[in-house]
PDB file of C-alpha atoms in Angstrom:
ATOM      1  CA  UNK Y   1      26.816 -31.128  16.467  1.00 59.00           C
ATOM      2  CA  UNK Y   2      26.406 -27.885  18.264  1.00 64.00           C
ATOM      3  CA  UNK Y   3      22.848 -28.442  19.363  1.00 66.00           C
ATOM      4  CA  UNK Y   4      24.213 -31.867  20.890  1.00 69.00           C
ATOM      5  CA  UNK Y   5      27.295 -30.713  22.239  1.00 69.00           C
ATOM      6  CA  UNK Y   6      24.538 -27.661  24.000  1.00 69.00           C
ATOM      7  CA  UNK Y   7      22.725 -30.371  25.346  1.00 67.00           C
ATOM      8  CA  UNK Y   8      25.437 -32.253  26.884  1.00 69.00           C
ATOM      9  CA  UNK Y   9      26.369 -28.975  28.791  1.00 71.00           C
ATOM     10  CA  UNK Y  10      22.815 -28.561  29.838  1.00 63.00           C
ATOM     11  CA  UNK Y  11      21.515 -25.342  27.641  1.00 68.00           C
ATOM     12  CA  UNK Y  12      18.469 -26.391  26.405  1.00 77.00           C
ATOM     13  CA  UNK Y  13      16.990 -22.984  25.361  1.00 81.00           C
ATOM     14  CA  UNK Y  14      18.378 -23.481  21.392  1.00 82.00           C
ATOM     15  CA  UNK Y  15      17.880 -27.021  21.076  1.00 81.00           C
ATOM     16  CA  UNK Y  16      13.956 -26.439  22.542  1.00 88.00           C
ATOM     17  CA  UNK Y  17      13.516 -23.547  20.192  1.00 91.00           C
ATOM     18  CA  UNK Y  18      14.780 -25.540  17.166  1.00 90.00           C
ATOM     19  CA  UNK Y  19      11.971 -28.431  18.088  1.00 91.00           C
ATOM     20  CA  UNK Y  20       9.394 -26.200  18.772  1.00 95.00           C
ATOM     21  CA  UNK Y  21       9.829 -24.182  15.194  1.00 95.00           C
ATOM     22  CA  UNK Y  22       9.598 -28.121  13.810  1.00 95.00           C
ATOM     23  CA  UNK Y  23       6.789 -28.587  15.883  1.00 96.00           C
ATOM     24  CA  UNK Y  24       5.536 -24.716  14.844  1.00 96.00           C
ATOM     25  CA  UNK Y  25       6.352 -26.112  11.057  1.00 95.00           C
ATOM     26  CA  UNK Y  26       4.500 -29.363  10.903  1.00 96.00           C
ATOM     27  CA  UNK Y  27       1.259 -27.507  12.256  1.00 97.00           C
ATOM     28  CA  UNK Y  28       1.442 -24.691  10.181  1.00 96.00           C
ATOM     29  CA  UNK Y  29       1.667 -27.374   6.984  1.00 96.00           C
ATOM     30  CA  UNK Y  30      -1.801 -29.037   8.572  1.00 96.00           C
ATOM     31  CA  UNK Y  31      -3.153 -25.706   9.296  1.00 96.00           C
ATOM     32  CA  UNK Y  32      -2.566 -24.894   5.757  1.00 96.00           C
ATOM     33  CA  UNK Y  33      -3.431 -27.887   3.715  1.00 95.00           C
ATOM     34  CA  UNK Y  34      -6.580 -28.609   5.837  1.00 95.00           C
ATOM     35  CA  UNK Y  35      -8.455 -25.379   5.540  1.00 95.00           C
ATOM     36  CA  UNK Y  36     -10.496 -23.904   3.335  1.00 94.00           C
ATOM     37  CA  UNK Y  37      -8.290 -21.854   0.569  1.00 95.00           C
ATOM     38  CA  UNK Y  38     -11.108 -19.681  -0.242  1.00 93.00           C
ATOM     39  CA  UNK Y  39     -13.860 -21.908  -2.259  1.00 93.00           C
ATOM     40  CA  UNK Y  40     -16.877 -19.947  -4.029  1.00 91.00           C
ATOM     41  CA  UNK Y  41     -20.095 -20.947  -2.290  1.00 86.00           C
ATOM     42  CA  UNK Y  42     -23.450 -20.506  -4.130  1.00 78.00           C
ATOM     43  CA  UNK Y  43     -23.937 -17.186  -5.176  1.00 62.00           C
ATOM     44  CA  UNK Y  44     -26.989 -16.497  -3.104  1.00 45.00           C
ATOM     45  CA  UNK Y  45     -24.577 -17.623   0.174  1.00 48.00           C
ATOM     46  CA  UNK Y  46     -21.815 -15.347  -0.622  1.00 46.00           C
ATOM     47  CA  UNK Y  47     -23.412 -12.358  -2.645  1.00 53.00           C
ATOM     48  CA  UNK Y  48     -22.658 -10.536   0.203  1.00 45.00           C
ATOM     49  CA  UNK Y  49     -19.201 -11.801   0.956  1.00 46.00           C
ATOM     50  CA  UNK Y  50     -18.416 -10.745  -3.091  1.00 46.00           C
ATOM     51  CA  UNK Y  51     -18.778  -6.944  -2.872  1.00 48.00           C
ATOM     52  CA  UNK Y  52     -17.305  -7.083   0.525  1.00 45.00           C
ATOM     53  CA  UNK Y  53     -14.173  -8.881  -1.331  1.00 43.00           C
ATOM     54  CA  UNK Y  54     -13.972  -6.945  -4.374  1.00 44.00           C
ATOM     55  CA  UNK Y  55     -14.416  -3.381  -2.633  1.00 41.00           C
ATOM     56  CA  UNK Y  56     -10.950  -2.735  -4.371  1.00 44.00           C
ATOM     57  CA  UNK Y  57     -11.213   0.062  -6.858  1.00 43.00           C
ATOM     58  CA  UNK Y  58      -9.976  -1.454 -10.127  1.00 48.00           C
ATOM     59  CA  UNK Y  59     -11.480   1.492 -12.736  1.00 44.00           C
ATOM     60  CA  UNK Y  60      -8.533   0.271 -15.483  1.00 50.00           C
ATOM     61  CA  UNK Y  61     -10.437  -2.999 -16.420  1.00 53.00           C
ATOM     62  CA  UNK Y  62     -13.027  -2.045 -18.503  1.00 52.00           C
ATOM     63  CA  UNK Y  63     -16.952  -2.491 -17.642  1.00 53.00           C
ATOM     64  CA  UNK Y  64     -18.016  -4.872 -20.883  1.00 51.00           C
ATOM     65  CA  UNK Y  65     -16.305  -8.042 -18.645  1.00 56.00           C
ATOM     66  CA  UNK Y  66     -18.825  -9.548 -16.479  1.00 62.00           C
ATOM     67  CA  UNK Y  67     -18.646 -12.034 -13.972  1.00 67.00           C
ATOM     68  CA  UNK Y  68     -19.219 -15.684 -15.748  1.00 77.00           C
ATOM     69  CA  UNK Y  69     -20.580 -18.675 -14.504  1.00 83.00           C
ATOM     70  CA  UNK Y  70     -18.477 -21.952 -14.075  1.00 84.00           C
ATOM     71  CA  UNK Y  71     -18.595 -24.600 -16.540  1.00 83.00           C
ATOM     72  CA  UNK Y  72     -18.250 -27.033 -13.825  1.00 86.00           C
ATOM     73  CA  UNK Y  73     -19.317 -26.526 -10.742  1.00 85.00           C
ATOM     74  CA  UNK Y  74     -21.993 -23.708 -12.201  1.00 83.00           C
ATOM     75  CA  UNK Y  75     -21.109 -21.071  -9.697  1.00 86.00           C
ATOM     76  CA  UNK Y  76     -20.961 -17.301 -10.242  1.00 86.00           C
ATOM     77  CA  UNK Y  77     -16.686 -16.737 -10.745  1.00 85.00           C
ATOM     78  CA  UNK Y  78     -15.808 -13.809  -8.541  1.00 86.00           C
ATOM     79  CA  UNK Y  79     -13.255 -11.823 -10.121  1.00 87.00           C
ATOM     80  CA  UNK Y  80      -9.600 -13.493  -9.808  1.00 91.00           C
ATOM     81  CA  UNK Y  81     -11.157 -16.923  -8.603  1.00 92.00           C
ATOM     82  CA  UNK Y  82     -10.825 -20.222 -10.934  1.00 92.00           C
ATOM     83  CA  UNK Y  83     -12.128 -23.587 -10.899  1.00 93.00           C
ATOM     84  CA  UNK Y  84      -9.205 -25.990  -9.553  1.00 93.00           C
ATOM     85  CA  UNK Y  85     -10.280 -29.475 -11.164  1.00 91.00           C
ATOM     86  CA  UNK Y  86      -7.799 -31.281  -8.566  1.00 92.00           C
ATOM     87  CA  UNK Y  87      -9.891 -30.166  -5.634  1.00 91.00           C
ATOM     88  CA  UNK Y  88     -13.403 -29.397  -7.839  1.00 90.00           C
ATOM     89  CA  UNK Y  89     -14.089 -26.183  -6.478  1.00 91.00           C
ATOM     90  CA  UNK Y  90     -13.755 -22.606  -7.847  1.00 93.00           C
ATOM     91  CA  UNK Y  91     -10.970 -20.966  -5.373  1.00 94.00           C
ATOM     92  CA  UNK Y  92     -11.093 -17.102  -4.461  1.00 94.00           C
ATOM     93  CA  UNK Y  93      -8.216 -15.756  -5.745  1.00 94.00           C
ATOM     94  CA  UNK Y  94      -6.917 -18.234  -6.952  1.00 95.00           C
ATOM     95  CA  UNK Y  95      -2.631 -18.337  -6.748  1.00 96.00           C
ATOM     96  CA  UNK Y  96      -1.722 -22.251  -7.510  1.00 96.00           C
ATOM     97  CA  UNK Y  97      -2.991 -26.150  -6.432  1.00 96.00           C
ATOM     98  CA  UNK Y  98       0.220 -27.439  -4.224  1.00 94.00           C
ATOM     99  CA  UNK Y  99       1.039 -30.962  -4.695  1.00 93.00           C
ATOM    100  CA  UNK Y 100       2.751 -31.227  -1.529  1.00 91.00           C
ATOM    101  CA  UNK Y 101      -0.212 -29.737   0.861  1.00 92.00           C
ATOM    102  CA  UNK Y 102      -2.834 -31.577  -1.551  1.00 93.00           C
ATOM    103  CA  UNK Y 103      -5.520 -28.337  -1.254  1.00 95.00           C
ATOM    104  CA  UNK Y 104      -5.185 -25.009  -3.088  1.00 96.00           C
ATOM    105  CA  UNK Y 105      -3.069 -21.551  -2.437  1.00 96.00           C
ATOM    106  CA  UNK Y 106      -6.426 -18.532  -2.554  1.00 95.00           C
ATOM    107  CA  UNK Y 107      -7.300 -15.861  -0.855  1.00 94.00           C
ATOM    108  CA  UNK Y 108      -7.723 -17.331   2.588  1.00 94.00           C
ATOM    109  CA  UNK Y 109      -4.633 -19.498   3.200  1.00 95.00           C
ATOM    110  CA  UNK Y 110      -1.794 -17.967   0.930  1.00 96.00           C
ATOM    111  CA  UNK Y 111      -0.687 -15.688   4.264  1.00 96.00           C
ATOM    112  CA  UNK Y 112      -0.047 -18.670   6.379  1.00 96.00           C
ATOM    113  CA  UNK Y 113       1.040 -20.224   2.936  1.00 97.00           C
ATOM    114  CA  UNK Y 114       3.474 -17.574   3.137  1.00 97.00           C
ATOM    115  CA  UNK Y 115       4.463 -17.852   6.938  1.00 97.00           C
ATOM    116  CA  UNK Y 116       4.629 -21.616   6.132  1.00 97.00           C
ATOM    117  CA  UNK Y 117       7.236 -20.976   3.795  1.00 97.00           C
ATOM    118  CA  UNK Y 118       9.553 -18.630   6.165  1.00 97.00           C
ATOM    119  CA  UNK Y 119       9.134 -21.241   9.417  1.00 97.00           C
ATOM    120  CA  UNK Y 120       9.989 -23.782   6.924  1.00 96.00           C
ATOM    121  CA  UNK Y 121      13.208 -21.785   5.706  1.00 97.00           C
ATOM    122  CA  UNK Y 122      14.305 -20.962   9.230  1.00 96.00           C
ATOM    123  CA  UNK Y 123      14.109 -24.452  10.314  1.00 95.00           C
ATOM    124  CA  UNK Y 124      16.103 -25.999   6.822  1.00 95.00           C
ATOM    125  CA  UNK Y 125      18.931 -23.222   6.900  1.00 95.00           C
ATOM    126  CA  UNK Y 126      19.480 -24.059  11.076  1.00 92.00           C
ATOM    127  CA  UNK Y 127      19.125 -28.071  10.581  1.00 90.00           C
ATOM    128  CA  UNK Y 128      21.820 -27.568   7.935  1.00 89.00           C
ATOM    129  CA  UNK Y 129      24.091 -25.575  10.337  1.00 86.00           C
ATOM    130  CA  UNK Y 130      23.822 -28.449  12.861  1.00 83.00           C
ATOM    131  CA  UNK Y 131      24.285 -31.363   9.963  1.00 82.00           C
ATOM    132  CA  UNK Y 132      27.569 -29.409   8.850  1.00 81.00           C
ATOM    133  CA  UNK Y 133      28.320 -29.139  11.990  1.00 77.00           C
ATOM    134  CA  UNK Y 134      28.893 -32.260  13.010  1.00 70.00           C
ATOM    135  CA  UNK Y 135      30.728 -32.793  10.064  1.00 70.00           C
ATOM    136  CA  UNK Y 136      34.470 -33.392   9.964  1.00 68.00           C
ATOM    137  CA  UNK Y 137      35.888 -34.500   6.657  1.00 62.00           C
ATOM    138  CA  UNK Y 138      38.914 -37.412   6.101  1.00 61.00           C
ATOM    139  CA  UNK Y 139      39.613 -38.855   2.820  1.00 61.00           C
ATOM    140  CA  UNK Y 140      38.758 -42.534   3.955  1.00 62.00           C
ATOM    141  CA  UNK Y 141      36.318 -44.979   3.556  1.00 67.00           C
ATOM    142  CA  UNK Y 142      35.647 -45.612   7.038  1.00 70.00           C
ATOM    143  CA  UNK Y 143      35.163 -41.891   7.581  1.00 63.00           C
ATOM    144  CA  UNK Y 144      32.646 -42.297   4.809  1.00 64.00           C
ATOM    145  CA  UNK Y 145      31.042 -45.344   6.197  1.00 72.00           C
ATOM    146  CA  UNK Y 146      30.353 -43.269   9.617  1.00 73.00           C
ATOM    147  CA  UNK Y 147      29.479 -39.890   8.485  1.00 74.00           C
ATOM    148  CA  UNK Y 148      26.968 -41.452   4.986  1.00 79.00           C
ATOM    149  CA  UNK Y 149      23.855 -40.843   6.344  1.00 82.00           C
ATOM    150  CA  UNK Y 150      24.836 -36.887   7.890  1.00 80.00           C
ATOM    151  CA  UNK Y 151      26.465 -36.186   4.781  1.00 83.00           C
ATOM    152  CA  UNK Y 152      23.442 -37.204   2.654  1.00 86.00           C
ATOM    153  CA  UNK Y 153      21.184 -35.439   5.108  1.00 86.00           C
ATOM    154  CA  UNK Y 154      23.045 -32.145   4.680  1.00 88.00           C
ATOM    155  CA  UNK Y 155      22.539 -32.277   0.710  1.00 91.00           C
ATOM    156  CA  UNK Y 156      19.115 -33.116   0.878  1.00 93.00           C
ATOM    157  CA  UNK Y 157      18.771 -30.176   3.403  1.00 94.00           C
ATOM    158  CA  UNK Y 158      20.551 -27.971   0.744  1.00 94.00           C
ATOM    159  CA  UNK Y 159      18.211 -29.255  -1.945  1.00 96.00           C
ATOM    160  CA  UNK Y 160      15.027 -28.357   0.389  1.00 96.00           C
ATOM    161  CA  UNK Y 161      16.591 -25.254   1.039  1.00 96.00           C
ATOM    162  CA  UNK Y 162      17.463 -23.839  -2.536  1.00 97.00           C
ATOM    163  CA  UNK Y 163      13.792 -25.068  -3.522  1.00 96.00           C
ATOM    164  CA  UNK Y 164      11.922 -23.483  -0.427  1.00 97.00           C
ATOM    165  CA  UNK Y 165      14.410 -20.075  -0.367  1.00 97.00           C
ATOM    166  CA  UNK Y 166      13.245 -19.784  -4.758  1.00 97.00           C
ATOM    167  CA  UNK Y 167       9.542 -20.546  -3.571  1.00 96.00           C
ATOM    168  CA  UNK Y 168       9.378 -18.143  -1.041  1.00 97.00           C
ATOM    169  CA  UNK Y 169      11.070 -15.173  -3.076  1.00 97.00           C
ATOM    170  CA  UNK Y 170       9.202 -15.771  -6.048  1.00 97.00           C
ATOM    171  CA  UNK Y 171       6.148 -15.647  -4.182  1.00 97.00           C
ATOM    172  CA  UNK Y 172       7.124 -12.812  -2.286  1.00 97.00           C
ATOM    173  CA  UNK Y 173       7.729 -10.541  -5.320  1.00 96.00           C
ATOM    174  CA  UNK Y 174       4.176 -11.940  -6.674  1.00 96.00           C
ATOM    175  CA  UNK Y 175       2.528 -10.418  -4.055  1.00 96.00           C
ATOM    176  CA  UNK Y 176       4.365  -7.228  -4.527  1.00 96.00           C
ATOM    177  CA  UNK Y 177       3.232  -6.655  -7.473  1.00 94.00           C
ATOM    178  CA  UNK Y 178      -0.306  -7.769  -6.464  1.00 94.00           C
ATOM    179  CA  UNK Y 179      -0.577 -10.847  -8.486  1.00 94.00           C
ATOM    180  CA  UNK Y 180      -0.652 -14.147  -8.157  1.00 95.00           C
ATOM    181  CA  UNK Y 181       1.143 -17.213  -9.829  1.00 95.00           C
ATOM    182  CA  UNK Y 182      -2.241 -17.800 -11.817  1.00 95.00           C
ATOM    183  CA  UNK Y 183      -2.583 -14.684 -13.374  1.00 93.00           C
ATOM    184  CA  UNK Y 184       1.392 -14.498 -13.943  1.00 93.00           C
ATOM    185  CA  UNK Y 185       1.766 -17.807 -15.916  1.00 92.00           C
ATOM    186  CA  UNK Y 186      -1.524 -17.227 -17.790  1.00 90.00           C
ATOM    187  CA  UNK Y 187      -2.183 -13.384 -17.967  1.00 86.00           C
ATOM    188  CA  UNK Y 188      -3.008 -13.645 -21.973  1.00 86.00           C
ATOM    189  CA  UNK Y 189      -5.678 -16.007 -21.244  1.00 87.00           C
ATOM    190  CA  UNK Y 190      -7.242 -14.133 -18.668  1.00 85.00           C
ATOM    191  CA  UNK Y 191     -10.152 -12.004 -20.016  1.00 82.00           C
ATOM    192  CA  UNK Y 192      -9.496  -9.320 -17.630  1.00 82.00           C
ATOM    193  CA  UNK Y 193      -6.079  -8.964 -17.935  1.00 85.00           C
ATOM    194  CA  UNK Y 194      -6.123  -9.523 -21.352  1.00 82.00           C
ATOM    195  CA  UNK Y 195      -8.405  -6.480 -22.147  1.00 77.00           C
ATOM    196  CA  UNK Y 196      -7.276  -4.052 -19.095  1.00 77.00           C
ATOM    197  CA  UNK Y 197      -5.228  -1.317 -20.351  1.00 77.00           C
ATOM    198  CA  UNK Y 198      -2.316  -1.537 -17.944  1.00 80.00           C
ATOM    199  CA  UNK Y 199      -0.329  -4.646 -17.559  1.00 81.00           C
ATOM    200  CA  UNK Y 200      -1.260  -5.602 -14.169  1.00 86.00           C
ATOM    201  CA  UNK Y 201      -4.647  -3.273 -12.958  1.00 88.00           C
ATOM    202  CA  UNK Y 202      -4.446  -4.227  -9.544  1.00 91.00           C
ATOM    203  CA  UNK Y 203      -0.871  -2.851  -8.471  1.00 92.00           C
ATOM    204  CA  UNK Y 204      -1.564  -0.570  -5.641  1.00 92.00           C
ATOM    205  CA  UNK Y 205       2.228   0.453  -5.246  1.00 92.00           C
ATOM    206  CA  UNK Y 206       4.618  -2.320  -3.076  1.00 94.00           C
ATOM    207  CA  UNK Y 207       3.864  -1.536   0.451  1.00 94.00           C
ATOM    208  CA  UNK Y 208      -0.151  -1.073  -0.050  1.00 95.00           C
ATOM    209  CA  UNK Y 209      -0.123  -4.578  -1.230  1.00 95.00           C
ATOM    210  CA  UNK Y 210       1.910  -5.921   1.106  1.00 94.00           C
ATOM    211  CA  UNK Y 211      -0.343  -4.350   3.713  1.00 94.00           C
ATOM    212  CA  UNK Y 212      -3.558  -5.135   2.028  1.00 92.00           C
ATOM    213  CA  UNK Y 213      -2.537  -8.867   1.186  1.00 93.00           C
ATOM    214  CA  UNK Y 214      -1.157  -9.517   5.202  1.00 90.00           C
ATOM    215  CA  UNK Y 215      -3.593  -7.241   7.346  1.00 86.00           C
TER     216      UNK Y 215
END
């Protein structure tokens, strides 16, 4: 492969920067799957912490829905958050629970959820440059008794890659639109979506929340 063949001639600078975005890759899926997403503390902890978080201006949803209390964990709901019954908590803005990380997507992880996704891309789309690369195709069987395991490695690659490229664009345009994958799957059962007079009440415009959802 070309990393291999780079090694053998002594550059090291592309083969070390492919490890360390691995290395960058795993820890970001720790970081990410370890921390707290976002859960709702006790309203008398975080009463503060909720006007601070809802200081957006959102006059298009109209004043007759009030915050309601949890069925099951019997905390004041911010506005946005629901109860995840996986991880029994009510998550702040809440986007999805991820099988694969095992914790929740909310307000406080889904930007390294997001950066996640990208290392992760970058690292798929260059391990399946250097599986094809060391690729070299005959039409025999002891070709394909040699070359079985790269060959399955590169489609699996592919796989991971279609999935993670779909995941990261759809979440992308999401949060473009200032929404998340809750509120998108289930906006007519949402009581403030579901009475707001616009579609979506908390579309800023694209690059206000891009720039409110990563700084």
């Amino acid at each position: 492969s070309d990393l291999q063949k780079q090694e053998e001639r002594g550059e090291l600078l592309q083969p070390l920067i492919f490890v360390l975005l691995v290395l960058c890759s795993i820890l970001l899926y720790f970081k990410v799957s370890l921390m707290d997403p976002g859960f709702v503390k006790p309203e008398e902890e975080v009463k503060e912490g909720e006007d601070k978080g809802q200081g957006v201006v959102i006059p298009q949803i109209p004043g007759d829905i009030k915050l309601r209390r949890c069925g099951y964990c019997l905390v004041k709901q911010p506005m946005r958050a629901k109860h995840c019954q996986l991880c029994q908590h009510c998550v702040r803005r809440y986007d999805h629970h991820c099988p694969w990380l095992e914790n929740c997507v909310g307000e406080r992880n889904h930007p390294l959820f997001i950066v996640y996704l990208s290392v992760q891309l970058v690292v798929l789309l260059w391990g399946g440059h250097v599986a094809w690369s060391g690729l070299y195709f005959e039409q025999s069987r002891e070709w394909l008794q040699h070359n079985i395991f790269l060959l399955v490695s590169f489609l699996l690659i592919l796989i991971f890659t279609i999935v993670v490229l779909l995941l990261l664009v759809s979440h992308l345009y999401l949060i473009s639109c200032n929404t998340t994958t809750w509120e998108f799957m289930s906006h007519h059962r949402i009581s403030y979506l579901r009475h707001s007079e616009l579609e979506n009440p908390f579309d800023q415009g694209i690059i206000l929340n891009l720039w409110r959802f990563f700084c």
